[in-house]
């Protein structure tokens, strides 16, 4: 089974986001960029399908292809996926902000060419928090989708996916080929070992352009303004429950 994993390069999750002084967006200059954490979970799950782990039978995935759409530096993101255990990469070179619909259209082009049995994406990219690409891709392909997966069980031409939904867990059976998006609790990605980082340098990366898939990446959305979240006010300590209730009433909470 061939598994395709789209991976996005984003600002490292440990860093504090700074808004540009003119409010036109987020300042990314000289900041560490990393693989989107949900994409890292997606790669880890595919590798477990290949190696046998996380409840998967060994060799249930036979080839893992990582795809990234972004600038030249997205090669580093692909190398990261290759160091975790993906077999090869595809970089679709595109500068600037690429909106989810354009990403989904490009991924559809890649999927038409690669014909994977399963596509595992992150549930969201932590930069724009769109949580849209997996769903758009499933619609464009007319494939079944199971989003926010916290467990995946493969059996023949089906996947049984446990989803984290409000108020509990939902279990879905989807026929393959299918689109799955990962939630945080699906697995804990490994640290890539040094030998695997070295091996990853030799794995092939194909370079493509959006035009190869007939996709126009011109933005359809316009950012009006970007602002920092409001500063949190200092808290107060209360001595009694009655005082607490009074303060909550004052604040209009109860
Ligand atoms: P989003 O819908 O933007 O929150 O992203 C959800 C998922 O779509 C990510 O976790 C990736 O798996 C995939 N994705 C989004 N943008 C890209 C990109 N530029 N390159 C590769 N994969 C992407």
PDB file of C-alpha atoms and ligand atoms in Angstrom:
ATOM      1  CA  UNK A   1       0.000   0.000   0.000  1.00  0.00           C
ATOM      2  CA  UNK A   2       1.331   3.416  -0.986  1.00  0.00           C
ATOM      3  CA  UNK A   3       0.805   6.191   1.552  1.00  0.00           C
ATOM      4  CA  UNK A   4       1.122   9.880   0.697  1.00  0.00           C
ATOM      5  CA  UNK A   5       1.791  12.362   3.479  1.00  0.00           C
ATOM      6  CA  UNK A   6       1.559  16.115   2.826  1.00  0.00           C
ATOM      7  CA  UNK A   7       3.880  18.032   5.198  1.00  0.00           C
ATOM      8  CA  UNK A   8       3.937  21.788   5.733  1.00  0.00           C
ATOM      9  CA  UNK A   9       6.824  24.006   6.852  1.00  0.00           C
ATOM     10  CA  UNK A  10       5.634  26.310   9.622  1.00  0.00           C
ATOM     11  CA  UNK A  11       7.041  28.545  12.350  1.00  0.00           C
ATOM     12  CA  UNK A  12       8.403  26.298  15.124  1.00  0.00           C
ATOM     13  CA  UNK A  13       5.703  25.701  17.725  1.00  0.00           C
ATOM     14  CA  UNK A  14       8.011  26.726  20.591  1.00  0.00           C
ATOM     15  CA  UNK A  15       8.419  30.260  19.271  1.00  0.00           C
ATOM     16  CA  UNK A  16       6.329  33.258  20.153  1.00  0.00           C
ATOM     17  CA  UNK A  17       4.588  34.739  17.137  1.00  0.00           C
ATOM     18  CA  UNK A  18       5.406  38.408  16.380  1.00  0.00           C
ATOM     19  CA  UNK A  19       3.051  40.529  14.327  1.00  0.00           C
ATOM     20  CA  UNK A  20       4.652  42.870  11.765  1.00  0.00           C
ATOM     21  CA  UNK A  21       4.439  46.527  12.867  1.00  0.00           C
ATOM     22  CA  UNK A  22       2.203  47.395   9.869  1.00  0.00           C
ATOM     23  CA  UNK A  23      -0.265  44.589  10.813  1.00  0.00           C
ATOM     24  CA  UNK A  24       0.100  42.984   7.386  1.00  0.00           C
ATOM     25  CA  UNK A  25       0.950  39.551   8.824  1.00  0.00           C
ATOM     26  CA  UNK A  26       3.340  37.600  11.023  1.00  0.00           C
ATOM     27  CA  UNK A  27       7.071  38.342  11.032  1.00  0.00           C
ATOM     28  CA  UNK A  28       8.923  35.153  10.055  1.00  0.00           C
ATOM     29  CA  UNK A  29      12.343  36.711   9.422  1.00  0.00           C
ATOM     30  CA  UNK A  30      15.261  34.787  10.981  1.00  0.00           C
ATOM     31  CA  UNK A  31      12.934  32.499  12.940  1.00  0.00           C
ATOM     32  CA  UNK A  32      13.237  28.728  13.213  1.00  0.00           C
ATOM     33  CA  UNK A  33      10.838  26.895  10.921  1.00  0.00           C
ATOM     34  CA  UNK A  34       9.885  23.251  11.480  1.00  0.00           C
ATOM     35  CA  UNK A  35       7.606  20.532  10.196  1.00  0.00           C
ATOM     36  CA  UNK A  36       3.997  21.188  11.282  1.00  0.00           C
ATOM     37  CA  UNK A  37       3.471  18.989  14.399  1.00  0.00           C
ATOM     38  CA  UNK A  38       0.284  17.355  13.050  1.00  0.00           C
ATOM     39  CA  UNK A  39       2.153  16.488   9.818  1.00  0.00           C
ATOM     40  CA  UNK A  40       4.947  14.921  11.885  1.00  0.00           C
ATOM     41  CA  UNK A  41       2.295  12.712  13.544  1.00  0.00           C
ATOM     42  CA  UNK A  42       1.016  11.777  10.055  1.00  0.00           C
ATOM     43  CA  UNK A  43       4.515  10.727   8.922  1.00  0.00           C
ATOM     44  CA  UNK A  44       5.043   8.751  12.143  1.00  0.00           C
ATOM     45  CA  UNK A  45       1.776   6.858  11.606  1.00  0.00           C
ATOM     46  CA  UNK A  46       2.708   5.993   8.010  1.00  0.00           C
ATOM     47  CA  UNK A  47       6.135   4.776   9.177  1.00  0.00           C
ATOM     48  CA  UNK A  48       4.490   2.597  11.857  1.00  0.00           C
ATOM     49  CA  UNK A  49       2.318   1.119   9.081  1.00  0.00           C
ATOM     50  CA  UNK A  50       5.509   0.242   7.227  1.00  0.00           C
ATOM     51  CA  UNK A  51       7.603  -0.997  10.152  1.00  0.00           C
ATOM     52  CA  UNK A  52       4.825  -2.625  12.168  1.00  0.00           C
ATOM     53  CA  UNK A  53       4.077  -0.644  15.311  1.00  0.00           C
ATOM     54  CA  UNK A  54       1.169   1.223  16.878  1.00  0.00           C
ATOM     55  CA  UNK A  55      -1.062  -1.816  16.238  1.00  0.00           C
ATOM     56  CA  UNK A  56      -0.202  -1.992  12.517  1.00  0.00           C
ATOM     57  CA  UNK A  57       0.966  -5.142  10.769  1.00  0.00           C
ATOM     58  CA  UNK A  58       4.480  -4.773   9.350  1.00  0.00           C
ATOM     59  CA  UNK A  59       4.497  -3.803   5.653  1.00  0.00           C
ATOM     60  CA  UNK A  60       0.897  -2.602   5.655  1.00  0.00           C
ATOM     61  CA  UNK A  61       2.504   0.456   4.060  1.00  0.00           C
ATOM     62  CA  UNK A  62       5.079  -0.389   1.412  1.00  0.00           C
ATOM     63  CA  UNK A  63       6.015   3.082   0.190  1.00  0.00           C
ATOM     64  CA  UNK A  64       5.680   6.464   1.893  1.00  0.00           C
ATOM     65  CA  UNK A  65       5.820   9.602  -0.226  1.00  0.00           C
ATOM     66  CA  UNK A  66       6.068  12.979   1.544  1.00  0.00           C
ATOM     67  CA  UNK A  67       4.890  16.080  -0.349  1.00  0.00           C
ATOM     68  CA  UNK A  68       5.456  19.705   0.562  1.00  0.00           C
ATOM     69  CA  UNK A  69       4.223  22.807  -1.210  1.00  0.00           C
ATOM     70  CA  UNK A  70       6.290  25.848  -0.406  1.00  0.00           C
ATOM     71  CA  UNK A  71       9.603  27.639  -0.975  1.00  0.00           C
ATOM     72  CA  UNK A  72      12.994  25.963  -1.558  1.00  0.00           C
ATOM     73  CA  UNK A  73      13.458  25.656   2.213  1.00  0.00           C
ATOM     74  CA  UNK A  74      10.504  23.234   2.364  1.00  0.00           C
ATOM     75  CA  UNK A  75      13.131  20.676   1.250  1.00  0.00           C
ATOM     76  CA  UNK A  76      14.270  20.745   4.915  1.00  0.00           C
ATOM     77  CA  UNK A  77      10.736  19.801   5.965  1.00  0.00           C
ATOM     78  CA  UNK A  78      10.793  16.934   3.481  1.00  0.00           C
ATOM     79  CA  UNK A  79      14.225  15.812   4.767  1.00  0.00           C
ATOM     80  CA  UNK A  80      12.690  15.784   8.230  1.00  0.00           C
ATOM     81  CA  UNK A  81       9.908  13.469   7.007  1.00  0.00           C
ATOM     82  CA  UNK A  82      12.491  11.306   5.210  1.00  0.00           C
ATOM     83  CA  UNK A  83      14.552  11.064   8.433  1.00  0.00           C
ATOM     84  CA  UNK A  84      11.479   9.796  10.305  1.00  0.00           C
ATOM     85  CA  UNK A  85      11.132   7.102   7.636  1.00  0.00           C
ATOM     86  CA  UNK A  86       9.385   8.347   4.475  1.00  0.00           C
ATOM     87  CA  UNK A  87      10.939   6.877   1.310  1.00  0.00           C
ATOM     88  CA  UNK A  88      10.950   9.829  -1.064  1.00  0.00           C
ATOM     89  CA  UNK A  89       9.777  13.396  -1.329  1.00  0.00           C
ATOM     90  CA  UNK A  90       8.079  15.726  -3.773  1.00  0.00           C
ATOM     91  CA  UNK A  91       8.615  19.467  -3.431  1.00  0.00           C
ATOM     92  CA  UNK A  92       6.070  21.591  -5.292  1.00  0.00           C
ATOM     93  CA  UNK A  93       7.897  24.903  -5.363  1.00  0.00           C
ATOM     94  CA  UNK A  94       5.673  27.883  -4.647  1.00  0.00           C
ATOM     95  CA  UNK A  95       6.535  31.155  -2.906  1.00  0.00           C
ATOM     96  CA  UNK A  96       4.240  33.215  -0.717  1.00  0.00           C
ATOM     97  CA  UNK A  97       1.059  32.189   1.060  1.00  0.00           C
ATOM     98  CA  UNK A  98      -0.623  29.226  -0.638  1.00  0.00           C
ATOM     99  CA  UNK A  99      -4.262  28.942   0.409  1.00  0.00           C
ATOM    100  CA  UNK A 100      -5.821  25.569   1.352  1.00  0.00           C
ATOM    101  CA  UNK A 101      -7.862  25.323  -1.863  1.00  0.00           C
ATOM    102  CA  UNK A 102      -4.724  25.750  -3.988  1.00  0.00           C
ATOM    103  CA  UNK A 103      -2.853  23.256  -1.765  1.00  0.00           C
ATOM    104  CA  UNK A 104      -5.731  20.768  -2.124  1.00  0.00           C
ATOM    105  CA  UNK A 105      -5.802  21.223  -5.934  1.00  0.00           C
ATOM    106  CA  UNK A 106      -2.036  20.660  -6.168  1.00  0.00           C
ATOM    107  CA  UNK A 107      -2.301  17.593  -3.898  1.00  0.00           C
ATOM    108  CA  UNK A 108      -5.064  16.265  -6.137  1.00  0.00           C
ATOM    109  CA  UNK A 109      -2.652  16.586  -9.086  1.00  0.00           C
ATOM    110  CA  UNK A 110       0.063  14.744  -7.145  1.00  0.00           C
ATOM    111  CA  UNK A 111      -2.428  12.023  -6.147  1.00  0.00           C
ATOM    112  CA  UNK A 112      -3.667  11.581  -9.737  1.00  0.00           C
ATOM    113  CA  UNK A 113      -0.033  10.972 -10.743  1.00  0.00           C
ATOM    114  CA  UNK A 114       1.060   8.870  -7.719  1.00  0.00           C
ATOM    115  CA  UNK A 115      -2.149   6.895  -7.111  1.00  0.00           C
ATOM    116  CA  UNK A 116      -1.679   6.299  -3.348  1.00  0.00           C
ATOM    117  CA  UNK A 117      -4.060   4.042  -1.395  1.00  0.00           C
ATOM    118  CA  UNK A 118      -4.107   6.334   1.602  1.00  0.00           C
ATOM    119  CA  UNK A 119      -3.375  10.018   2.224  1.00  0.00           C
ATOM    120  CA  UNK A 120      -2.634  11.114   5.805  1.00  0.00           C
ATOM    121  CA  UNK A 121      -2.584  14.858   6.479  1.00  0.00           C
ATOM    122  CA  UNK A 122      -2.353  16.885   9.656  1.00  0.00           C
ATOM    123  CA  UNK A 123      -5.724  18.074  10.955  1.00  0.00           C
ATOM    124  CA  UNK A 124      -4.415  21.618  10.775  1.00  0.00           C
ATOM    125  CA  UNK A 125      -1.326  23.639  10.091  1.00  0.00           C
ATOM    126  CA  UNK A 126      -0.448  25.584  13.255  1.00  0.00           C
ATOM    127  CA  UNK A 127       0.394  28.763  11.323  1.00  0.00           C
ATOM    128  CA  UNK A 128      -3.001  29.610   9.802  1.00  0.00           C
ATOM    129  CA  UNK A 129      -5.094  27.042  11.745  1.00  0.00           C
ATOM    130  CA  UNK A 130      -7.236  26.539   8.643  1.00  0.00           C
ATOM    131  CA  UNK A 131      -8.216  22.905   9.247  1.00  0.00           C
ATOM    132  CA  UNK A 132      -9.481  22.834   5.664  1.00  0.00           C
ATOM    133  CA  UNK A 133      -7.050  21.079   3.324  1.00  0.00           C
ATOM    134  CA  UNK A 134      -7.956  17.447   4.148  1.00  0.00           C
ATOM    135  CA  UNK A 135     -11.666  18.132   3.764  1.00  0.00           C
ATOM    136  CA  UNK A 136     -11.229  20.074   0.496  1.00  0.00           C
ATOM    137  CA  UNK A 137      -8.965  17.364  -0.892  1.00  0.00           C
ATOM    138  CA  UNK A 138     -11.505  14.623  -0.084  1.00  0.00           C
ATOM    139  CA  UNK A 139     -14.204  16.672  -1.836  1.00  0.00           C
ATOM    140  CA  UNK A 140     -12.044  17.299  -4.932  1.00  0.00           C
ATOM    141  CA  UNK A 141     -11.177  13.595  -5.201  1.00  0.00           C
ATOM    142  CA  UNK A 142     -14.631  12.387  -4.116  1.00  0.00           C
ATOM    143  CA  UNK A 143     -12.869  10.054  -1.649  1.00  0.00           C
ATOM    144  CA  UNK A 144     -14.104   9.112   1.839  1.00  0.00           C
ATOM    145  CA  UNK A 145     -12.585  11.124   4.674  1.00  0.00           C
ATOM    146  CA  UNK A 146     -12.011  10.532   8.379  1.00  0.00           C
ATOM    147  CA  UNK A 147     -10.702  13.656  10.098  1.00  0.00           C
ATOM    148  CA  UNK A 148      -9.157  14.125  13.598  1.00  0.00           C
ATOM    149  CA  UNK A 149      -7.997  10.517  13.869  1.00  0.00           C
ATOM    150  CA  UNK A 150      -6.794   9.327  17.277  1.00  0.00           C
ATOM    151  CA  UNK A 151      -6.553   5.689  16.150  1.00  0.00           C
ATOM    152  CA  UNK A 152      -6.291   3.995  12.754  1.00  0.00           C
ATOM    153  CA  UNK A 153      -6.779   0.273  12.183  1.00  0.00           C
ATOM    154  CA  UNK A 154      -6.177  -1.050   8.673  1.00  0.00           C
ATOM    155  CA  UNK A 155      -7.927  -4.211   7.493  1.00  0.00           C
ATOM    156  CA  UNK A 156      -7.814  -5.164   3.827  1.00  0.00           C
ATOM    157  CA  UNK A 157      -9.336  -2.425   1.725  1.00  0.00           C
ATOM    158  CA  UNK A 158     -10.808  -0.597   4.743  1.00  0.00           C
ATOM    159  CA  UNK A 159      -9.577   1.645   7.544  1.00  0.00           C
ATOM    160  CA  UNK A 160     -11.353   1.912  10.871  1.00  0.00           C
ATOM    161  CA  UNK A 161     -10.711   5.334  12.304  1.00  0.00           C
ATOM    162  CA  UNK A 162     -11.475   6.578  15.798  1.00  0.00           C
ATOM    163  CA  UNK A 163     -12.157  10.319  15.715  1.00  0.00           C
ATOM    164  CA  UNK A 164     -12.006  12.822  18.530  1.00  0.00           C
ATOM    165  CA  UNK A 165     -15.267  14.751  18.385  1.00  0.00           C
ATOM    166  CA  UNK A 166     -16.946  17.067  20.884  1.00  0.00           C
ATOM    167  CA  UNK A 167     -18.106  15.033  23.846  1.00  0.00           C
ATOM    168  CA  UNK A 168     -16.468  11.720  22.950  1.00  0.00           C
ATOM    169  CA  UNK A 169     -15.082   9.406  20.313  1.00  0.00           C
ATOM    170  CA  UNK A 170     -16.639   8.369  17.017  1.00  0.00           C
ATOM    171  CA  UNK A 171     -15.573   5.308  15.017  1.00  0.00           C
ATOM    172  CA  UNK A 172     -15.846   5.276  11.234  1.00  0.00           C
ATOM    173  CA  UNK A 173     -15.100   2.650   8.597  1.00  0.00           C
ATOM    174  CA  UNK A 174     -13.782   4.123   5.359  1.00  0.00           C
ATOM    175  CA  UNK A 175     -13.066   2.321   2.121  1.00  0.00           C
ATOM    176  CA  UNK A 176      -9.600   2.889   0.689  1.00  0.00           C
ATOM    177  CA  UNK A 177      -8.422   4.983  -1.009  1.00  0.00           C
ATOM    178  CA  UNK A 178      -9.264   7.523   1.657  1.00  0.00           C
ATOM    179  CA  UNK A 179      -8.183  10.779   3.261  1.00  0.00           C
ATOM    180  CA  UNK A 180      -7.343  10.723   6.977  1.00  0.00           C
ATOM    181  CA  UNK A 181      -6.276  13.686   9.102  1.00  0.00           C
ATOM    182  CA  UNK A 182      -4.368  13.267  12.363  1.00  0.00           C
ATOM    183  CA  UNK A 183      -5.226  14.492  15.834  1.00  0.00           C
ATOM    184  CA  UNK A 184      -2.674  15.044  18.583  1.00  0.00           C
ATOM    185  CA  UNK A 185      -3.221  11.752  20.405  1.00  0.00           C
ATOM    186  CA  UNK A 186      -2.746   9.455  17.385  1.00  0.00           C
ATOM    187  CA  UNK A 187       0.890   8.819  18.306  1.00  0.00           C
ATOM    188  CA  UNK A 188       4.035  10.394  19.687  1.00  0.00           C
ATOM    189  CA  UNK A 189       6.498  10.952  16.845  1.00  0.00           C
ATOM    190  CA  UNK A 190      10.012   9.602  17.322  1.00  0.00           C
ATOM    191  CA  UNK A 191      13.149  11.731  17.309  1.00  0.00           C
ATOM    192  CA  UNK A 192      14.971  11.053  14.070  1.00  0.00           C
ATOM    193  CA  UNK A 193      18.277   9.303  14.828  1.00  0.00           C
ATOM    194  CA  UNK A 194      21.545  10.658  13.432  1.00  0.00           C
ATOM    195  CA  UNK A 195      22.044   7.669  11.069  1.00  0.00           C
ATOM    196  CA  UNK A 196      18.503   8.198   9.752  1.00  0.00           C
ATOM    197  CA  UNK A 197      19.137  11.937   9.290  1.00  0.00           C
ATOM    198  CA  UNK A 198      22.251  11.010   7.255  1.00  0.00           C
ATOM    199  CA  UNK A 199      20.312   8.388   5.238  1.00  0.00           C
ATOM    200  CA  UNK A 200      17.570  10.938   4.560  1.00  0.00           C
ATOM    201  CA  UNK A 201      20.075  13.166   2.745  1.00  0.00           C
ATOM    202  CA  UNK A 202      20.413  10.494   0.058  1.00  0.00           C
ATOM    203  CA  UNK A 203      16.700   9.860  -0.444  1.00  0.00           C
ATOM    204  CA  UNK A 204      15.277  11.345  -3.671  1.00  0.00           C
ATOM    205  CA  UNK A 205      13.230  14.566  -3.793  1.00  0.00           C
ATOM    206  CA  UNK A 206      11.460  15.461  -7.054  1.00  0.00           C
ATOM    207  CA  UNK A 207      10.913  19.143  -7.684  1.00  0.00           C
ATOM    208  CA  UNK A 208       7.707  20.268  -9.386  1.00  0.00           C
ATOM    209  CA  UNK A 209       5.753  23.484  -9.912  1.00  0.00           C
ATOM    210  CA  UNK A 210       2.025  24.231  -9.403  1.00  0.00           C
ATOM    211  CA  UNK A 211       1.787  24.722 -13.183  1.00  0.00           C
ATOM    212  CA  UNK A 212       2.757  21.041 -13.640  1.00  0.00           C
ATOM    213  CA  UNK A 213      -0.645  20.287 -12.121  1.00  0.00           C
ATOM    214  CA  UNK A 214      -2.416  23.172 -13.883  1.00  0.00           C
ATOM    215  CA  UNK A 215      -3.023  25.037 -10.611  1.00  0.00           C
ATOM    216  CA  UNK A 216      -3.085  28.820 -10.266  1.00  0.00           C
ATOM    217  CA  UNK A 217      -1.943  29.714  -6.733  1.00  0.00           C
ATOM    218  CA  UNK A 218      -3.010  33.385  -6.847  1.00  0.00           C
ATOM    219  CA  UNK A 219      -4.657  34.233  -3.493  1.00  0.00           C
ATOM    220  CA  UNK A 220      -8.448  34.414  -3.326  1.00  0.00           C
ATOM    221  CA  UNK A 221      -8.449  35.773   0.222  1.00  0.00           C
ATOM    222  CA  UNK A 222      -7.235  39.161   1.416  1.00  0.00           C
ATOM    223  CA  UNK A 223      -5.807  39.718   4.900  1.00  0.00           C
ATOM    224  CA  UNK A 224      -7.350  42.905   6.254  1.00  0.00           C
ATOM    225  CA  UNK A 225      -5.355  43.140   9.463  1.00  0.00           C
ATOM    226  CA  UNK A 226      -3.300  40.990  11.822  1.00  0.00           C
ATOM    227  CA  UNK A 227      -3.148  41.899  15.521  1.00  0.00           C
ATOM    228  CA  UNK A 228      -1.585  40.463  18.675  1.00  0.00           C
ATOM    229  CA  UNK A 229      -4.044  38.873  21.119  1.00  0.00           C
ATOM    230  CA  UNK A 230      -5.033  41.204  24.001  1.00  0.00           C
ATOM    231  CA  UNK A 231      -2.741  41.097  27.039  1.00  0.00           C
ATOM    232  CA  UNK A 232      -4.119  39.061  29.961  1.00  0.00           C
ATOM    233  CA  UNK A 233      -5.055  41.096  33.038  1.00  0.00           C
ATOM    234  CA  UNK A 234      -3.421  40.159  36.333  1.00  0.00           C
ATOM    235  CA  UNK A 235      -5.627  37.895  38.512  1.00  0.00           C
ATOM    236  CA  UNK A 236      -6.754  38.473  42.101  1.00  0.00           C
ATOM    237  CA  UNK A 237      -6.947  36.154  45.110  1.00  0.00           C
ATOM    238  CA  UNK A 238     -10.202  35.872  47.082  1.00  0.00           C
ATOM    239  CA  UNK A 239     -10.497  34.679  50.681  1.00  0.00           C
ATOM    240  CA  UNK A 240     -14.018  33.238  50.772  1.00  0.00           C
ATOM    241  CA  UNK A 241     -16.529  31.555  48.453  1.00  0.00           C
ATOM    242  CA  UNK A 242     -18.933  34.465  49.055  1.00  0.00           C
ATOM    243  CA  UNK A 243     -16.276  36.901  47.834  1.00  0.00           C
ATOM    244  CA  UNK A 244     -15.655  34.682  44.784  1.00  0.00           C
ATOM    245  CA  UNK A 245     -19.367  34.632  43.930  1.00  0.00           C
ATOM    246  CA  UNK A 246     -19.490  38.430  44.356  1.00  0.00           C
ATOM    247  CA  UNK A 247     -16.536  38.933  42.004  1.00  0.00           C
ATOM    248  CA  UNK A 248     -18.014  36.544  39.405  1.00  0.00           C
ATOM    249  CA  UNK A 249     -21.306  38.481  39.551  1.00  0.00           C
ATOM    250  CA  UNK A 250     -19.409  41.762  39.198  1.00  0.00           C
ATOM    251  CA  UNK A 251     -17.682  40.374  36.081  1.00  0.00           C
ATOM    252  CA  UNK A 252     -21.044  39.237  34.689  1.00  0.00           C
ATOM    253  CA  UNK A 253     -19.941  35.578  34.563  1.00  0.00           C
ATOM    254  CA  UNK A 254     -22.865  34.389  36.713  1.00  0.00           C
TER     255      UNK A 254
HETATM  256  P1  LIG B   1      -4.604  23.389   6.961  1.00  0.00           P
HETATM  257  O1  LIG B   1      -5.869  22.979   6.272  1.00  0.00           O
HETATM  258  O2  LIG B   1      -3.896  24.541   6.281  1.00  0.00           O
HETATM  259  O3  LIG B   1      -4.813  23.665   8.437  1.00  0.00           O
HETATM  260  O4  LIG B   1      -3.571  22.180   6.848  1.00  0.00           O
HETATM  261  C1  LIG B   1      -3.949  20.846   7.136  1.00  0.00           C
HETATM  262  C2  LIG B   1      -2.932  19.871   6.578  1.00  0.00           C
HETATM  263  O5  LIG B   1      -2.875  20.008   5.150  1.00  0.00           O
HETATM  264  C3  LIG B   1      -1.486  20.036   7.037  1.00  0.00           C
HETATM  265  O6  LIG B   1      -1.244  19.425   8.294  1.00  0.00           O
HETATM  266  C4  LIG B   1      -0.737  19.327   5.905  1.00  0.00           C
HETATM  267  O7  LIG B   1      -0.822  17.912   6.056  1.00  0.00           O
HETATM  268  C5  LIG B   1      -1.559  19.750   4.677  1.00  0.00           C
HETATM  269  N1  LIG B   1      -0.980  21.000   4.108  1.00  0.00           N
HETATM  270  C6  LIG B   1      -1.435  22.262   4.261  1.00  0.00           C
HETATM  271  N2  LIG B   1      -0.631  23.136   3.599  1.00  0.00           N
HETATM  272  C7  LIG B   1       0.349  22.399   3.035  1.00  0.00           C
HETATM  273  C8  LIG B   1       1.502  22.693   2.240  1.00  0.00           C
HETATM  274  N3  LIG B   1       1.807  23.936   1.874  1.00  0.00           N
HETATM  275  N4  LIG B   1       2.293  21.659   1.841  1.00  0.00           N
HETATM  276  C9  LIG B   1       1.999  20.385   2.192  1.00  0.00           C
HETATM  277  N5  LIG B   1       0.946  20.045   2.946  1.00  0.00           N
HETATM  278  C10 LIG B   1       0.136  21.027   3.363  1.00  0.00           C
END
